[in-house]
Short mmCIF file of C-alpha atoms in Angstrom, two decimals:
data_model
loop_
_atom_site.label_atom_id
_atom_site.label_comp_id
_atom_site.label_asym_id
_atom_site.label_seq_id
_atom_site.Cartn_x
_atom_site.Cartn_y
_atom_site.Cartn_z
CA UNK B 1005 -20.84 -11.91 50.73
CA UNK B 1006 -17.52 -13.60 50.26
CA UNK B 1007 -17.16 -17.31 49.94
CA UNK B 1008 -14.11 -19.17 50.84
CA UNK B 1009 -12.92 -21.63 48.23
CA UNK B 1010 -11.56 -24.76 49.74
CA UNK B 1011 -8.14 -25.83 48.68
CA UNK B 1012 -8.90 -29.22 47.23
CA UNK B 1013 -7.16 -31.07 44.39
CA UNK B 1014 -10.25 -30.65 42.21
CA UNK B 1015 -10.38 -26.86 42.76
CA UNK B 1016 -6.65 -26.57 42.04
CA UNK B 1017 -7.09 -28.50 38.79
CA UNK B 1018 -9.95 -26.20 37.78
CA UNK B 1019 -7.90 -23.08 38.53
CA UNK B 1020 -4.85 -24.44 36.69
CA UNK B 1021 -7.02 -25.33 33.68
CA UNK B 1022 -8.59 -21.85 33.65
CA UNK B 1023 -5.15 -20.23 33.85
CA UNK B 1024 -3.92 -22.34 30.91
CA UNK B 1025 -6.98 -21.31 28.89
CA UNK B 1026 -6.33 -17.64 29.72
CA UNK B 1027 -2.69 -17.93 28.67
CA UNK B 1028 -3.65 -19.65 25.39
CA UNK B 1029 -6.30 -16.99 24.68
CA UNK B 1030 -3.75 -14.24 25.37
CA UNK B 1031 -1.25 -15.89 23.00
CA UNK B 1032 -3.90 -16.15 20.26
CA UNK B 1033 -4.85 -12.50 20.78
CA UNK B 1034 -1.21 -11.38 20.57
CA UNK B 1035 -0.74 -13.41 17.38
CA UNK B 1036 -3.84 -11.77 15.85
CA UNK B 1037 -2.65 -8.30 16.80
CA UNK B 1038 0.80 -8.95 15.32
CA UNK B 1039 -0.78 -10.28 12.11
CA UNK B 1040 -3.04 -7.22 11.85
CA UNK B 1041 -0.06 -4.91 12.37
CA UNK B 1042 2.02 -6.74 9.73
CA UNK B 1043 -0.85 -6.39 7.24
CA UNK B 1044 -0.27 -2.63 7.24
CA UNK B 1045 3.51 -2.49 7.50
CA UNK B 1046 5.58 -1.14 4.68
CA UNK B 1047 7.06 -3.93 2.57
CA UNK B 1048 10.76 -4.12 1.75
CA UNK B 1049 9.90 -3.35 -1.87
CA UNK B 1050 7.82 -0.37 -0.78
CA UNK B 1051 10.78 0.92 1.24
CA UNK B 1052 13.13 0.49 -1.73
CA UNK B 1053 10.76 2.35 -4.08
CA UNK B 1054 10.20 5.16 -1.57
CA UNK B 1055 13.92 5.58 -0.81
CA UNK B 1056 14.75 5.64 -4.51
CA UNK B 1057 12.01 8.17 -5.29
CA UNK B 1058 12.97 10.54 -2.49
CA UNK B 1059 16.67 10.43 -3.45
CA UNK B 1060 15.94 10.99 -7.14
CA UNK B 1061 13.28 13.71 -7.24
CA UNK B 1062 13.81 15.95 -10.26
CA UNK B 1063 15.49 13.27 -12.39
CA UNK B 1064 14.26 11.39 -15.43
CA UNK B 1065 14.71 7.68 -16.02
CA UNK B 1066 14.87 7.05 -19.76
CA UNK B 1067 11.48 8.56 -20.42
CA UNK B 1068 10.70 8.40 -24.17
CA UNK B 1069 7.14 9.69 -23.87
CA UNK B 1070 7.41 12.93 -21.88
CA UNK B 1071 3.79 14.01 -22.32
CA UNK B 1072 2.33 10.58 -21.58
CA UNK B 1073 5.27 8.94 -19.83
CA UNK B 1074 3.92 8.30 -16.35
CA UNK B 1075 3.70 4.49 -16.64
CA UNK B 1076 7.06 4.32 -18.38
CA UNK B 1077 8.61 6.44 -15.61
CA UNK B 1078 7.13 4.32 -12.79
CA UNK B 1079 8.20 1.13 -14.58
CA UNK B 1080 11.74 2.51 -14.91
CA UNK B 1081 11.83 3.41 -11.21
CA UNK B 1082 10.62 -0.09 -10.22
CA UNK B 1083 13.13 -1.69 -12.58
CA UNK B 1084 16.03 0.30 -11.12
CA UNK B 1085 14.95 -0.01 -7.47
CA UNK B 1086 13.66 -3.60 -7.55
CA UNK B 1087 15.26 -5.14 -10.64
CA UNK B 1088 11.87 -5.65 -12.30
CA UNK B 1089 9.31 -3.26 -13.79
CA UNK B 1090 5.70 -3.31 -12.66
CA UNK B 1091 4.58 -4.17 -16.19
CA UNK B 1092 2.63 -2.62 -19.02
CA UNK B 1093 5.38 -0.53 -20.60
CA UNK B 1094 4.20 3.04 -21.22
CA UNK B 1095 0.49 2.18 -20.91
CA UNK B 1096 -1.51 2.78 -17.74
CA UNK B 1097 -4.12 0.39 -19.16
CA UNK B 1098 -1.58 -2.45 -19.37
CA UNK B 1099 0.02 -1.44 -16.06
CA UNK B 1100 -3.41 -1.60 -14.44
CA UNK B 1101 -3.78 -5.16 -15.75
CA UNK B 1102 -0.32 -6.10 -14.44
CA UNK B 1103 -1.13 -4.68 -11.00
CA UNK B 1104 -4.46 -6.51 -10.90
CA UNK B 1105 -3.26 -9.85 -12.28
CA UNK B 1106 0.12 -10.43 -10.66
CA UNK B 1107 0.46 -11.96 -7.19
CA UNK B 1108 3.32 -9.60 -6.34
CA UNK B 1109 0.84 -6.73 -6.00
CA UNK B 1110 -2.04 -6.38 -3.58
CA UNK B 1111 -4.89 -3.93 -4.00
CA UNK B 1112 -5.40 -1.90 -0.83
CA UNK B 1113 -7.61 0.97 0.29
CA UNK B 1114 -6.51 4.59 0.42
CA UNK B 1115 -6.40 4.62 4.21
CA UNK B 1116 -3.82 1.78 4.12
CA UNK B 1117 -1.35 3.64 1.86
CA UNK B 1118 2.30 3.65 2.88
CA UNK B 1119 5.31 5.17 1.18
CA UNK B 1120 6.41 3.52 -2.06
CA UNK B 1121 2.98 2.25 -3.08
CA UNK B 1122 1.31 2.71 -6.45
CA UNK B 1123 -1.75 4.86 -7.16
CA UNK B 1124 -3.29 4.53 -10.60
CA UNK B 1125 -6.14 5.99 -12.64
CA UNK B 1126 -6.20 3.68 -15.68
CA UNK B 1127 -6.59 5.33 -19.09
CA UNK B 1128 -9.80 4.37 -20.85
CA UNK B 1129 -11.81 3.96 -17.64
CA UNK B 1130 -12.80 7.59 -17.04
CA UNK B 1131 -15.74 9.70 -18.19
CA UNK B 1132 -13.95 11.10 -21.27
CA UNK B 1133 -13.31 14.59 -19.86
CA UNK B 1134 -9.60 13.82 -19.44
CA UNK B 1135 -7.65 12.28 -22.31
CA UNK B 1136 -5.42 10.04 -20.20
CA UNK B 1137 -5.19 8.44 -16.79
CA UNK B 1138 -2.11 8.65 -14.60
CA UNK B 1139 0.06 6.57 -12.27
CA UNK B 1140 2.03 7.88 -9.29
CA UNK B 1141 3.95 6.69 -6.25
CA UNK B 1142 2.78 7.59 -2.75
CA UNK B 1143 5.68 9.38 -1.06
CA UNK B 1144 4.99 10.80 2.41
CA UNK B 1145 2.62 13.29 4.03
CA UNK B 1146 -0.10 12.73 1.40
CA UNK B 1147 2.28 13.71 -1.42
CA UNK B 1148 2.47 11.79 -4.68
CA UNK B 1149 5.38 11.62 -7.07
CA UNK B 1150 5.21 11.01 -10.80
CA UNK B 1151 6.22 12.03 -14.28
CA UNK B 1152 5.89 15.74 -15.03
CA UNK B 1153 4.45 16.04 -18.54
CA UNK B 1154 6.26 19.35 -19.13
CA UNK B 1155 9.81 18.08 -18.71
CA UNK B 1156 9.59 14.31 -18.21
CA UNK B 1157 11.12 14.40 -14.72
CA UNK B 1158 9.95 12.58 -11.61
CA UNK B 1159 8.57 15.18 -9.20
CA UNK B 1160 6.17 15.70 -6.34
CA UNK B 1161 3.07 16.66 -8.25
CA UNK B 1162 -0.15 15.88 -6.41
CA UNK B 1163 -1.57 15.33 -2.97
CA UNK B 1164 -3.98 12.46 -2.43
CA UNK B 1165 -6.84 14.95 -2.48
CA UNK B 1166 -5.75 16.86 -5.59
CA UNK B 1167 -5.13 13.57 -7.47
CA UNK B 1168 -8.57 12.30 -6.50
CA UNK B 1169 -10.22 15.61 -7.39
CA UNK B 1170 -8.53 15.76 -10.82
CA UNK B 1171 -8.69 12.12 -11.89
CA UNK B 1172 -11.47 10.73 -9.73
CA UNK B 1173 -13.95 13.62 -9.74
CA UNK B 1174 -13.11 15.59 -12.90
CA UNK B 1175 -11.99 12.61 -15.00
CA UNK B 1176 -14.34 10.00 -13.54
CA UNK B 1177 -11.53 7.45 -13.22
CA UNK B 1178 -11.70 4.74 -10.57
CA UNK B 1179 -8.61 5.28 -8.41
CA UNK B 1180 -6.77 2.09 -7.39
CA UNK B 1181 -4.07 1.66 -4.75
CA UNK B 1182 -1.51 -1.16 -4.79
CA UNK B 1183 1.11 -2.48 -2.41
CA UNK B 1184 4.21 -4.04 -3.96
CA UNK B 1185 4.81 -7.29 -2.08
#
């Protein structure tokens, strides 16, 4: 059964008010969606790191500690690409502290990873089966780039799964993921 709504000033005011409320709700919803999207967009620093890494695969960046030079290599890459190292020198322990303590880094979850972001298994936090932790850069397509202990060059060396299996499962290290803001 349909009812006819009379065209009165009061009914028009009600309809206009409802339309305004709908428009305001739509604007709030759009703002929330844009904020959510921006929370998982690659940062400018992430883009710079990723571009640098992809252009310089197979090169070394002043690596003094070939066998345990992953943090030094990642710091050198950040210093060249961004003008500032991540921190911690050649130590994943100290780099882990820098990533955790500085406002220019944000810890994220694995499913939020974008190119140019840092993945770290901090030395000294594992189960003792592996001597050292490791730090890498997320490249693309689940590939990670880092220091190759055999020759000290930055290379594609793990996938997310193989890194987790080696350091997370075998080594018992907590794996942390960081966005460079």
